[in-house]
PDB file of C-alpha atoms and ligand atoms in Angstrom:
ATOM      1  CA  UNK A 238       0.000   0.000   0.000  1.00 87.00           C
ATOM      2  CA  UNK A 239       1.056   3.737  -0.800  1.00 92.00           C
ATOM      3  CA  UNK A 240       0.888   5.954   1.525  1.00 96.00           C
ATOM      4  CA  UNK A 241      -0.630   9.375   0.911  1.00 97.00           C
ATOM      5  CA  UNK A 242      -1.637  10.893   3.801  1.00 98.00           C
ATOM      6  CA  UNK A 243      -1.770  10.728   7.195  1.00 98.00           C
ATOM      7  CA  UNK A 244      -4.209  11.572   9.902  1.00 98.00           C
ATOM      8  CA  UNK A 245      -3.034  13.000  13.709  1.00 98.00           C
ATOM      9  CA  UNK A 246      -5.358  12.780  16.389  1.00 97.00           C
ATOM     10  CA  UNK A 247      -3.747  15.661  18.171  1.00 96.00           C
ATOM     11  CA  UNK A 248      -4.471  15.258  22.208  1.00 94.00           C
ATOM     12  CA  UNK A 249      -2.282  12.649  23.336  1.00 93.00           C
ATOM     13  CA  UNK A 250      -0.388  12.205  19.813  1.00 96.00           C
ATOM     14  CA  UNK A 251       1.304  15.913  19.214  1.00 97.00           C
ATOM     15  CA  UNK A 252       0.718  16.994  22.222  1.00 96.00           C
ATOM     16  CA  UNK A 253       0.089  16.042  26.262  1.00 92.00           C
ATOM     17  CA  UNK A 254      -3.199  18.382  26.651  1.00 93.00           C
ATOM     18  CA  UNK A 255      -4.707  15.215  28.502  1.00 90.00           C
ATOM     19  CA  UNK A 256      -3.041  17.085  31.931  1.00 90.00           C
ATOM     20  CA  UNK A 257      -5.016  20.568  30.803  1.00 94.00           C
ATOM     21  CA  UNK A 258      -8.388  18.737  30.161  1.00 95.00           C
ATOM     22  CA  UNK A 259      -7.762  16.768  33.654  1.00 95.00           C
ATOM     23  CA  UNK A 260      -7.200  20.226  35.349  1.00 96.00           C
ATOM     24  CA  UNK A 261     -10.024  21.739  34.011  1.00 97.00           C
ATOM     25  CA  UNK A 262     -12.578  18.878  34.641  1.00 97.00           C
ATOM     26  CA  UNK A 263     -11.417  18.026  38.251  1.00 97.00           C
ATOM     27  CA  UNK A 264     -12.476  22.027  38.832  1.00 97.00           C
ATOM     28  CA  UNK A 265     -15.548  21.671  37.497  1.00 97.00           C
ATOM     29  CA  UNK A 266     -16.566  18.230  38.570  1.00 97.00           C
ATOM     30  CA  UNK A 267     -15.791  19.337  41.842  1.00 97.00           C
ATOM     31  CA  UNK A 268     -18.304  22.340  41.998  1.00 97.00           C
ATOM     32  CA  UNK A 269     -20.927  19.953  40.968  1.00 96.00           C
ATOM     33  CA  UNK A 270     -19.886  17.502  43.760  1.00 96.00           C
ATOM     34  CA  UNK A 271     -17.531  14.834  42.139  1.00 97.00           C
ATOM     35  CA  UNK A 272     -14.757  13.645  42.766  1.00 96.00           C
ATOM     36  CA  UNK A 273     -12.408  12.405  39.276  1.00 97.00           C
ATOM     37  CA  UNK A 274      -8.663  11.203  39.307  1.00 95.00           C
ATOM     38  CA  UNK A 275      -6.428  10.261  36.832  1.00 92.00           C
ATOM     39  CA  UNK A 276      -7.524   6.779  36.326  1.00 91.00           C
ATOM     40  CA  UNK A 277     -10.834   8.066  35.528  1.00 94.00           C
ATOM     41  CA  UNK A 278      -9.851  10.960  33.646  1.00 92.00           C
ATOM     42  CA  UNK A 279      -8.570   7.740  30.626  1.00 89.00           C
ATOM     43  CA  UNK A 280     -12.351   7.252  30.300  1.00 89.00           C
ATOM     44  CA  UNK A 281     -12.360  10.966  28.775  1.00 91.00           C
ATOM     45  CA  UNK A 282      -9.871  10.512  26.225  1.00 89.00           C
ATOM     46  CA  UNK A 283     -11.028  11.292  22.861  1.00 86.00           C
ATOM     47  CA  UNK A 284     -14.552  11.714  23.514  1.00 90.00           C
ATOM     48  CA  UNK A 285     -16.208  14.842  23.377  1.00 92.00           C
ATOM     49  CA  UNK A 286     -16.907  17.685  25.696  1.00 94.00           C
ATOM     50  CA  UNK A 287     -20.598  16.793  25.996  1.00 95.00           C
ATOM     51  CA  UNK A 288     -20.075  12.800  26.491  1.00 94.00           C
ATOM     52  CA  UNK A 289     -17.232  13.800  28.721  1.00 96.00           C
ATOM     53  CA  UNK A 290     -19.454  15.570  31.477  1.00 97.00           C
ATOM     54  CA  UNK A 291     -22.314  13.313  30.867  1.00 97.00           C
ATOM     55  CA  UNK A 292     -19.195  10.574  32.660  1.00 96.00           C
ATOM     56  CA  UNK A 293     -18.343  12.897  34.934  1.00 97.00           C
ATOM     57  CA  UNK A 294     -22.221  13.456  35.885  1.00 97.00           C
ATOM     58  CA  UNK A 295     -22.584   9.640  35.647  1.00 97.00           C
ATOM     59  CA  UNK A 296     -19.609   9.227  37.953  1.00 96.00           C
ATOM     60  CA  UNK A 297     -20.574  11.130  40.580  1.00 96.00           C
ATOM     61  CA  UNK A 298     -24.661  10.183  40.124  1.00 95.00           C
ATOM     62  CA  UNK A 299     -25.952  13.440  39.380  1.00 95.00           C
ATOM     63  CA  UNK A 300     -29.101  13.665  37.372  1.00 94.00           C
ATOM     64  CA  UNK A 301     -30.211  16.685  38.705  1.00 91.00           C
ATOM     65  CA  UNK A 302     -28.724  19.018  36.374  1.00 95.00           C
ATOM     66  CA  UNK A 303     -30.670  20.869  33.459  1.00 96.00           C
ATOM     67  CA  UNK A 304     -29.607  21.196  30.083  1.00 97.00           C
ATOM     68  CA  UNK A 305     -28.793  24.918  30.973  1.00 97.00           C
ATOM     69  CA  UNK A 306     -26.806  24.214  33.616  1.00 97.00           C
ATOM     70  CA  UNK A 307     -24.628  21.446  31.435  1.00 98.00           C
ATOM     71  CA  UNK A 308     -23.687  23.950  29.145  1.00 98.00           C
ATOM     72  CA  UNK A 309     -22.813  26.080  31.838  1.00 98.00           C
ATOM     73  CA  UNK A 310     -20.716  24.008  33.470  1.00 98.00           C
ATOM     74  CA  UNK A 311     -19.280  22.885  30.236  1.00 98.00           C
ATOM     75  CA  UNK A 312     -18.688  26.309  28.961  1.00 98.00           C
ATOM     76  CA  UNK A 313     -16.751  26.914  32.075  1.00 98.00           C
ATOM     77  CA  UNK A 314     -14.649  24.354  31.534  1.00 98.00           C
ATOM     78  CA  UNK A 315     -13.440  25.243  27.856  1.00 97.00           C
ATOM     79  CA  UNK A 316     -12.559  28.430  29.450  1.00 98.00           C
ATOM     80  CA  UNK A 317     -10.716  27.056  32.280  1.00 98.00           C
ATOM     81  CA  UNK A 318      -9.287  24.532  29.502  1.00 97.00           C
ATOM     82  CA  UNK A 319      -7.702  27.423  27.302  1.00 96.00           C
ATOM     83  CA  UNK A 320      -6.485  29.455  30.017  1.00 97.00           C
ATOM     84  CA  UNK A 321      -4.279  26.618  30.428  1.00 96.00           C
ATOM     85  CA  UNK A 322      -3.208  26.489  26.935  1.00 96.00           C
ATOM     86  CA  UNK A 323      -1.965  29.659  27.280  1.00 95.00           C
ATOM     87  CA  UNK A 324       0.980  28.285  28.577  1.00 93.00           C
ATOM     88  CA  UNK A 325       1.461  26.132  25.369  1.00 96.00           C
ATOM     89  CA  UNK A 326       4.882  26.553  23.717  1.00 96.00           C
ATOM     90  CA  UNK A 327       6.591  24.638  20.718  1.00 97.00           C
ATOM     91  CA  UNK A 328       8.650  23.011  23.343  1.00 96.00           C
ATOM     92  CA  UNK A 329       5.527  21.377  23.960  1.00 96.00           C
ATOM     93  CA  UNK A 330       4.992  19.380  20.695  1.00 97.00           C
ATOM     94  CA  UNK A 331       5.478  15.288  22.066  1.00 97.00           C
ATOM     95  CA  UNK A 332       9.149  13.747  21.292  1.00 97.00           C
ATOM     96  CA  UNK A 333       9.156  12.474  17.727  1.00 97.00           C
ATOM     97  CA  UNK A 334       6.064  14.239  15.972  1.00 98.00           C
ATOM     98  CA  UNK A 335       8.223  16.707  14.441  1.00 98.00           C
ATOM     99  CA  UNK A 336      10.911  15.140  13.004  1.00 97.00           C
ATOM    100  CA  UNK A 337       8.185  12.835  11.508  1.00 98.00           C
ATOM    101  CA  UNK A 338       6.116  15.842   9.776  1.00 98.00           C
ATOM    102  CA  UNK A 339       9.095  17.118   8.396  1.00 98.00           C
ATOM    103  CA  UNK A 340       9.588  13.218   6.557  1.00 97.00           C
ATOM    104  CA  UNK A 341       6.073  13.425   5.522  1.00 98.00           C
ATOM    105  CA  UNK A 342       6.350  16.855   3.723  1.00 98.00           C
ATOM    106  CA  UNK A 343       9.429  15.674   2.433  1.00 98.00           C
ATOM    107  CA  UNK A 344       8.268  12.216   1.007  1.00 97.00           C
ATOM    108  CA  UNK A 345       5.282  14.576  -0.167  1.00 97.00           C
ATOM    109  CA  UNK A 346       2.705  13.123   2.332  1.00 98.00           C
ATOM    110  CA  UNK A 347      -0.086  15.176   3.563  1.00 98.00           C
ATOM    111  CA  UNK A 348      -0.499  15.649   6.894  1.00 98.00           C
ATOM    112  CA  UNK A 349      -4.430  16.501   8.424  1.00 98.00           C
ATOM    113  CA  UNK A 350      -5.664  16.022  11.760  1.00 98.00           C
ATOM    114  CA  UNK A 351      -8.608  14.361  12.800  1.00 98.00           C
ATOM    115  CA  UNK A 352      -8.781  16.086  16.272  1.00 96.00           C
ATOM    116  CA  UNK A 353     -12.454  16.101  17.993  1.00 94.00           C
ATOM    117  CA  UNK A 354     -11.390  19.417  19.957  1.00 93.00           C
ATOM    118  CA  UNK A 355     -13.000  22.478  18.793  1.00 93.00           C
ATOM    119  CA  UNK A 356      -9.856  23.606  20.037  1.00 96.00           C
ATOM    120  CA  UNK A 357      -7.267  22.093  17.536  1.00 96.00           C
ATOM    121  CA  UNK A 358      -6.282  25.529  15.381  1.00 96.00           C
ATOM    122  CA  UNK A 359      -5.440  27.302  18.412  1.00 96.00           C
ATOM    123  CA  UNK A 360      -3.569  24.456  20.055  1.00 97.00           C
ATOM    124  CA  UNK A 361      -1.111  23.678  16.760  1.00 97.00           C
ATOM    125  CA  UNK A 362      -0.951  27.905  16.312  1.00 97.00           C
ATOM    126  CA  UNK A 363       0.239  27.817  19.468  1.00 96.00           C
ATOM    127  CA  UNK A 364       3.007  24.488  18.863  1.00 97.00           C
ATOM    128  CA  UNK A 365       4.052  26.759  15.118  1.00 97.00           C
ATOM    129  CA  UNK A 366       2.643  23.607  13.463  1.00 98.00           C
ATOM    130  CA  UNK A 367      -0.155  25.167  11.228  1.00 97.00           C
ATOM    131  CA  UNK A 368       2.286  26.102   8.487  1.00 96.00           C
ATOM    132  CA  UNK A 369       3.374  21.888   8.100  1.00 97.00           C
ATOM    133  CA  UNK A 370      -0.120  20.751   8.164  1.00 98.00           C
ATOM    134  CA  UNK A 371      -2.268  20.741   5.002  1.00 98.00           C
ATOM    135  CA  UNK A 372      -5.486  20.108   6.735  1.00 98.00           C
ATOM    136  CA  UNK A 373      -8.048  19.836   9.988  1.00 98.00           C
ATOM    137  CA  UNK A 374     -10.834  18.430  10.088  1.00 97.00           C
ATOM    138  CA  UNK A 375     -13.552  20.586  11.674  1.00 95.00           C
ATOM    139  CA  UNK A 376     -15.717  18.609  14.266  1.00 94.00           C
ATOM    140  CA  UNK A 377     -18.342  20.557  14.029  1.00 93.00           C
ATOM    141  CA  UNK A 378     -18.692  19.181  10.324  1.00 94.00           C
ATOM    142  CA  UNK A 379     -19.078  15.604  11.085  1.00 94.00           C
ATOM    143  CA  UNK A 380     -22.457  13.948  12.631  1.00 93.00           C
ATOM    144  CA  UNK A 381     -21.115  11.495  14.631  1.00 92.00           C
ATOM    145  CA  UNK A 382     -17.661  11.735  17.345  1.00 92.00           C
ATOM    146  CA  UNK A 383     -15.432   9.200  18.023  1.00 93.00           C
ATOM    147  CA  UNK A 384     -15.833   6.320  17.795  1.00 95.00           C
ATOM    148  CA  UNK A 385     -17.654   6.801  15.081  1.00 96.00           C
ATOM    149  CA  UNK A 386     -15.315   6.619  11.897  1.00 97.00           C
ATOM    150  CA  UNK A 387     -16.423  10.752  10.825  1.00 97.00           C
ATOM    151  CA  UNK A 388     -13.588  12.953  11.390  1.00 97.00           C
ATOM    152  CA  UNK A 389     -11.031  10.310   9.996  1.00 98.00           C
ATOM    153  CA  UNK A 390     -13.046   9.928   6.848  1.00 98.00           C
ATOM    154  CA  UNK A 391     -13.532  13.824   6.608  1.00 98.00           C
ATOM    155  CA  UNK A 392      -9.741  14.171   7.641  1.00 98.00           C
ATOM    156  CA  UNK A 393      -8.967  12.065   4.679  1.00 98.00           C
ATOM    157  CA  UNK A 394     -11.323  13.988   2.447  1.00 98.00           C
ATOM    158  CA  UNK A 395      -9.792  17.066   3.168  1.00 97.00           C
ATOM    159  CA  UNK A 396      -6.791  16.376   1.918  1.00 98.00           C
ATOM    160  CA  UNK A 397      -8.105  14.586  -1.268  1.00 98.00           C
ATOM    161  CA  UNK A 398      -6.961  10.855  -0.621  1.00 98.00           C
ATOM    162  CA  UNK A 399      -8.757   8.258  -0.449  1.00 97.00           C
ATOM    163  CA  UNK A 400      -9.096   6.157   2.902  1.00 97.00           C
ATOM    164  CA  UNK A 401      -7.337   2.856   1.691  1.00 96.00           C
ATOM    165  CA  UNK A 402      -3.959   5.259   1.052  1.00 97.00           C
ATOM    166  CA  UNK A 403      -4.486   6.729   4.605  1.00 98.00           C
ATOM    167  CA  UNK A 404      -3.043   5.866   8.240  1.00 98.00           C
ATOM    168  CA  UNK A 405      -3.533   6.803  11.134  1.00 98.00           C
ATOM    169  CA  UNK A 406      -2.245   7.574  15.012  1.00 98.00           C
ATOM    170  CA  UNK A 407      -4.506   7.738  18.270  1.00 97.00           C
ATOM    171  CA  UNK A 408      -3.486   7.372  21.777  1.00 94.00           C
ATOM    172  CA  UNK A 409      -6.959   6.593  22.589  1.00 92.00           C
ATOM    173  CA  UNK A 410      -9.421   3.713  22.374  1.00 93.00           C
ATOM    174  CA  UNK A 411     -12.148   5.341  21.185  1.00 93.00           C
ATOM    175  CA  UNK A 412     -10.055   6.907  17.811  1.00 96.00           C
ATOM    176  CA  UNK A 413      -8.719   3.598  17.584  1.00 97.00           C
ATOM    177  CA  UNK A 414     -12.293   1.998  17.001  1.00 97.00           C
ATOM    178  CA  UNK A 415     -12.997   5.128  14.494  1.00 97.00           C
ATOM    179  CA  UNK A 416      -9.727   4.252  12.507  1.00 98.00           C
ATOM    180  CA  UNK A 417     -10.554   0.829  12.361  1.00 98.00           C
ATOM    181  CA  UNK A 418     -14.137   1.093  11.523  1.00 98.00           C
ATOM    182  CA  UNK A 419     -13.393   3.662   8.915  1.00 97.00           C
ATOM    183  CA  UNK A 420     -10.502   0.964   7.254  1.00 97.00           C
ATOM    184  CA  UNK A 421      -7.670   2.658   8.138  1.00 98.00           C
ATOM    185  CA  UNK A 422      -4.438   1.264   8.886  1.00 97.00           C
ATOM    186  CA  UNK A 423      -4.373   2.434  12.551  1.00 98.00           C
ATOM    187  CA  UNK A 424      -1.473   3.272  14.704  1.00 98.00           C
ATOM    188  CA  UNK A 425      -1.930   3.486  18.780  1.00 97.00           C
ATOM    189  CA  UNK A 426       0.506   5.488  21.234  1.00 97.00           C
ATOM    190  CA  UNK A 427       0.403   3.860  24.626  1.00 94.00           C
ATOM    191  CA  UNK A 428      -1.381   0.593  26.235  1.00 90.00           C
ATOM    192  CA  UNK A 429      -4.094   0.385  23.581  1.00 92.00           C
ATOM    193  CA  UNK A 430      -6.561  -2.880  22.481  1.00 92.00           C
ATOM    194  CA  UNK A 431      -6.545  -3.189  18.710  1.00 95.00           C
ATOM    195  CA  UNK A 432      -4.491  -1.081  16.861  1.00 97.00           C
ATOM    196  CA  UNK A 433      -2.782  -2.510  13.938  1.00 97.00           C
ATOM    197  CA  UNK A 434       0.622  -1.391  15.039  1.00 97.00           C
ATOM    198  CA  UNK A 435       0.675   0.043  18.552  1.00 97.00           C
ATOM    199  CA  UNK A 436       4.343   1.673  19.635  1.00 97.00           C
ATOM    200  CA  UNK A 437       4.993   2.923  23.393  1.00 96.00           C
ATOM    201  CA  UNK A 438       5.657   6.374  22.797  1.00 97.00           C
ATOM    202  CA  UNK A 439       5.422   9.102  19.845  1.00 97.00           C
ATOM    203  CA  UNK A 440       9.416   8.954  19.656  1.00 97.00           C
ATOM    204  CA  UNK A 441       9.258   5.980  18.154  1.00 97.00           C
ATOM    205  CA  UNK A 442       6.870   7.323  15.554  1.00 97.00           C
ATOM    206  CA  UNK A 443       8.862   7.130  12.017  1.00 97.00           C
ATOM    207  CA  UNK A 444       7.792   6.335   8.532  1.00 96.00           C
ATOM    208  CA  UNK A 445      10.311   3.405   8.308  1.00 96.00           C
ATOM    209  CA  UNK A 446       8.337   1.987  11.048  1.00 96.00           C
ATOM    210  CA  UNK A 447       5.039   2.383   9.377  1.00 95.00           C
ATOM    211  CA  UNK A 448       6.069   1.142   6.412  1.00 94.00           C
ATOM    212  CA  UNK A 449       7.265  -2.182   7.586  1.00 94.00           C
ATOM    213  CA  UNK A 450       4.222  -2.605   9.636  1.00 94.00           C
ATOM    214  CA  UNK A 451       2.373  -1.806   6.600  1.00 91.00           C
ATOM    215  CA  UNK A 452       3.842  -4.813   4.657  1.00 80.00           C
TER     216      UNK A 452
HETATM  217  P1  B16 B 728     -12.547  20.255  23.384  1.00 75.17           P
HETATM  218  P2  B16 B 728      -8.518  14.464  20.427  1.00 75.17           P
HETATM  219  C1  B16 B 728     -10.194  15.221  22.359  1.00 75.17           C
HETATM  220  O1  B16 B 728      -9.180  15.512  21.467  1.00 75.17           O
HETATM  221  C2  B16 B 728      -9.654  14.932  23.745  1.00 75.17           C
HETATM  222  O2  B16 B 728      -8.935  13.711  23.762  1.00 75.17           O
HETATM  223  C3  B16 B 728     -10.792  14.842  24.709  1.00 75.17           C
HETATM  224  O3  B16 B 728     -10.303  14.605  26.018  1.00 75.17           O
HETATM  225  C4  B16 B 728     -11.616  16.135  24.663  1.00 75.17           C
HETATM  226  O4  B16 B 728     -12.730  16.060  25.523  1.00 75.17           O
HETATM  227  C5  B16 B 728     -12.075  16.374  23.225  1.00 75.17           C
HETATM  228  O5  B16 B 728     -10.954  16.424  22.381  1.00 75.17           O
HETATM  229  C6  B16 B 728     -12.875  17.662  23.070  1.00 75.17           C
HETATM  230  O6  B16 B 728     -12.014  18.742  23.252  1.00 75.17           O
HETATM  231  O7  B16 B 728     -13.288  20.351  24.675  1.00 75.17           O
HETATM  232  O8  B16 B 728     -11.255  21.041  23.347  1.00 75.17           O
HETATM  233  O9  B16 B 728     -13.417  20.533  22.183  1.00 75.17           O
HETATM  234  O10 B16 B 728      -7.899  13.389  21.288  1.00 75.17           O
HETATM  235  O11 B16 B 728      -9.607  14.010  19.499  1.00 75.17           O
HETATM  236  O12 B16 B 728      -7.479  15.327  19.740  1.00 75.17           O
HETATM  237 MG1   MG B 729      -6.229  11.840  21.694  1.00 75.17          MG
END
């Protein structure tokens, strides 16, 4: 298989925002009267901001709240969220990701991320990734979140190749299941179930790698 393109989930594969997200959620769950720790805070990779304090709420069992005061609580959380991205430099980008863009533009290979954040431009402005990248999806575009195969397939539209000349890298199980069930040769970062090549850490992230695991 040629590779053409491919896709970056982008918290947890270019960068550690998991910590930010945590930070931001803990604050807010608390108000309402949970509790979350780390261990809990894997259930909320790669899902949404809605699903994620419907967990927390579920969690903690709190039906009590009205629709107005979810989006309250979750709007105070996005702001809480990019406060702390303020604080985002280049320095920031995980070990590996961008020695491996630069072999992808070079080996003219498009790069476009399939991030669910609504906060993806802002975050990769922030790294000075934007000029390397050729696309992002917009999750507002697609009906369905991970782990529904959407924002890979649009991720893959975006840049004009089609899915079977696509891979692509999650450090979540949730994107994993999207990659798969949209065919995609899927890469996992970290102790994930089912990826079709799975490596501990973005460092050791290289097309040579791919490529042999693609064989
Ligand atoms: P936002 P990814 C996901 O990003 C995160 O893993 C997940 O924890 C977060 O809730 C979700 O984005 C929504 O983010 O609140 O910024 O829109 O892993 O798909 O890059
Ligand atoms: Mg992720």
């Amino acid at each position: 298989m040629e590779i053409k393109a491919v896709l970056f989930d982008l918290d947890g594969v270019i960068a550690d925002t998991a910590k930010f997200h945590f930070i931001a959620w803990k604050t807010i769950a608390k108000e309402v009267g949970v509790e979350i720790d780390e261990k809990f805070n894997e259930k909320l990779k790669g899902v949404d901001r809605v699903l994620s304090f419907e967990r927390i709420l579920a969690h903690g069992n709190i039906t009590s709240l009205t629709e107005e005061e979810k989006e309250y609580y979750r709007t105070k959380k996005n702001n809480l969220y990019k406060e702390l991205l303020k604080k985002l430099t280049p320095d920031d980008v995980l070990p590996g990701i961008v020695d491996l863009f630069n072999e992808l533009i070079d080996n003219n290979i498009k790069i476009s991320i399939a991030s669910i954040s609504q906060n993806a431009p802002y975050i990769l402005e922030k790294l000075n990734l934007l000029e390397k990248i050729d696309a992002i999806a917009d999750p507002k575009a697609v009906k369905n979140s991970k782990p529904a195969p959407d924002i890979f397939l649009k991720a893959a539209e975006m840049v004009g190749v089609d899915a079977c000349n696509c891979v692509a890298i999650e450090d979540a199980e949730a994107g994993i299941e999207a990659i798969n069930r949209a065919e995609i040769f899927s890469i996992g970062v970290g102790d994930l179930f089912g990826a079709d090549l799975l490596v501990d850490s973005t460092g050791e992230l290289n097309l040579d790698i791919i490529r042999k695991a693609l064989k």
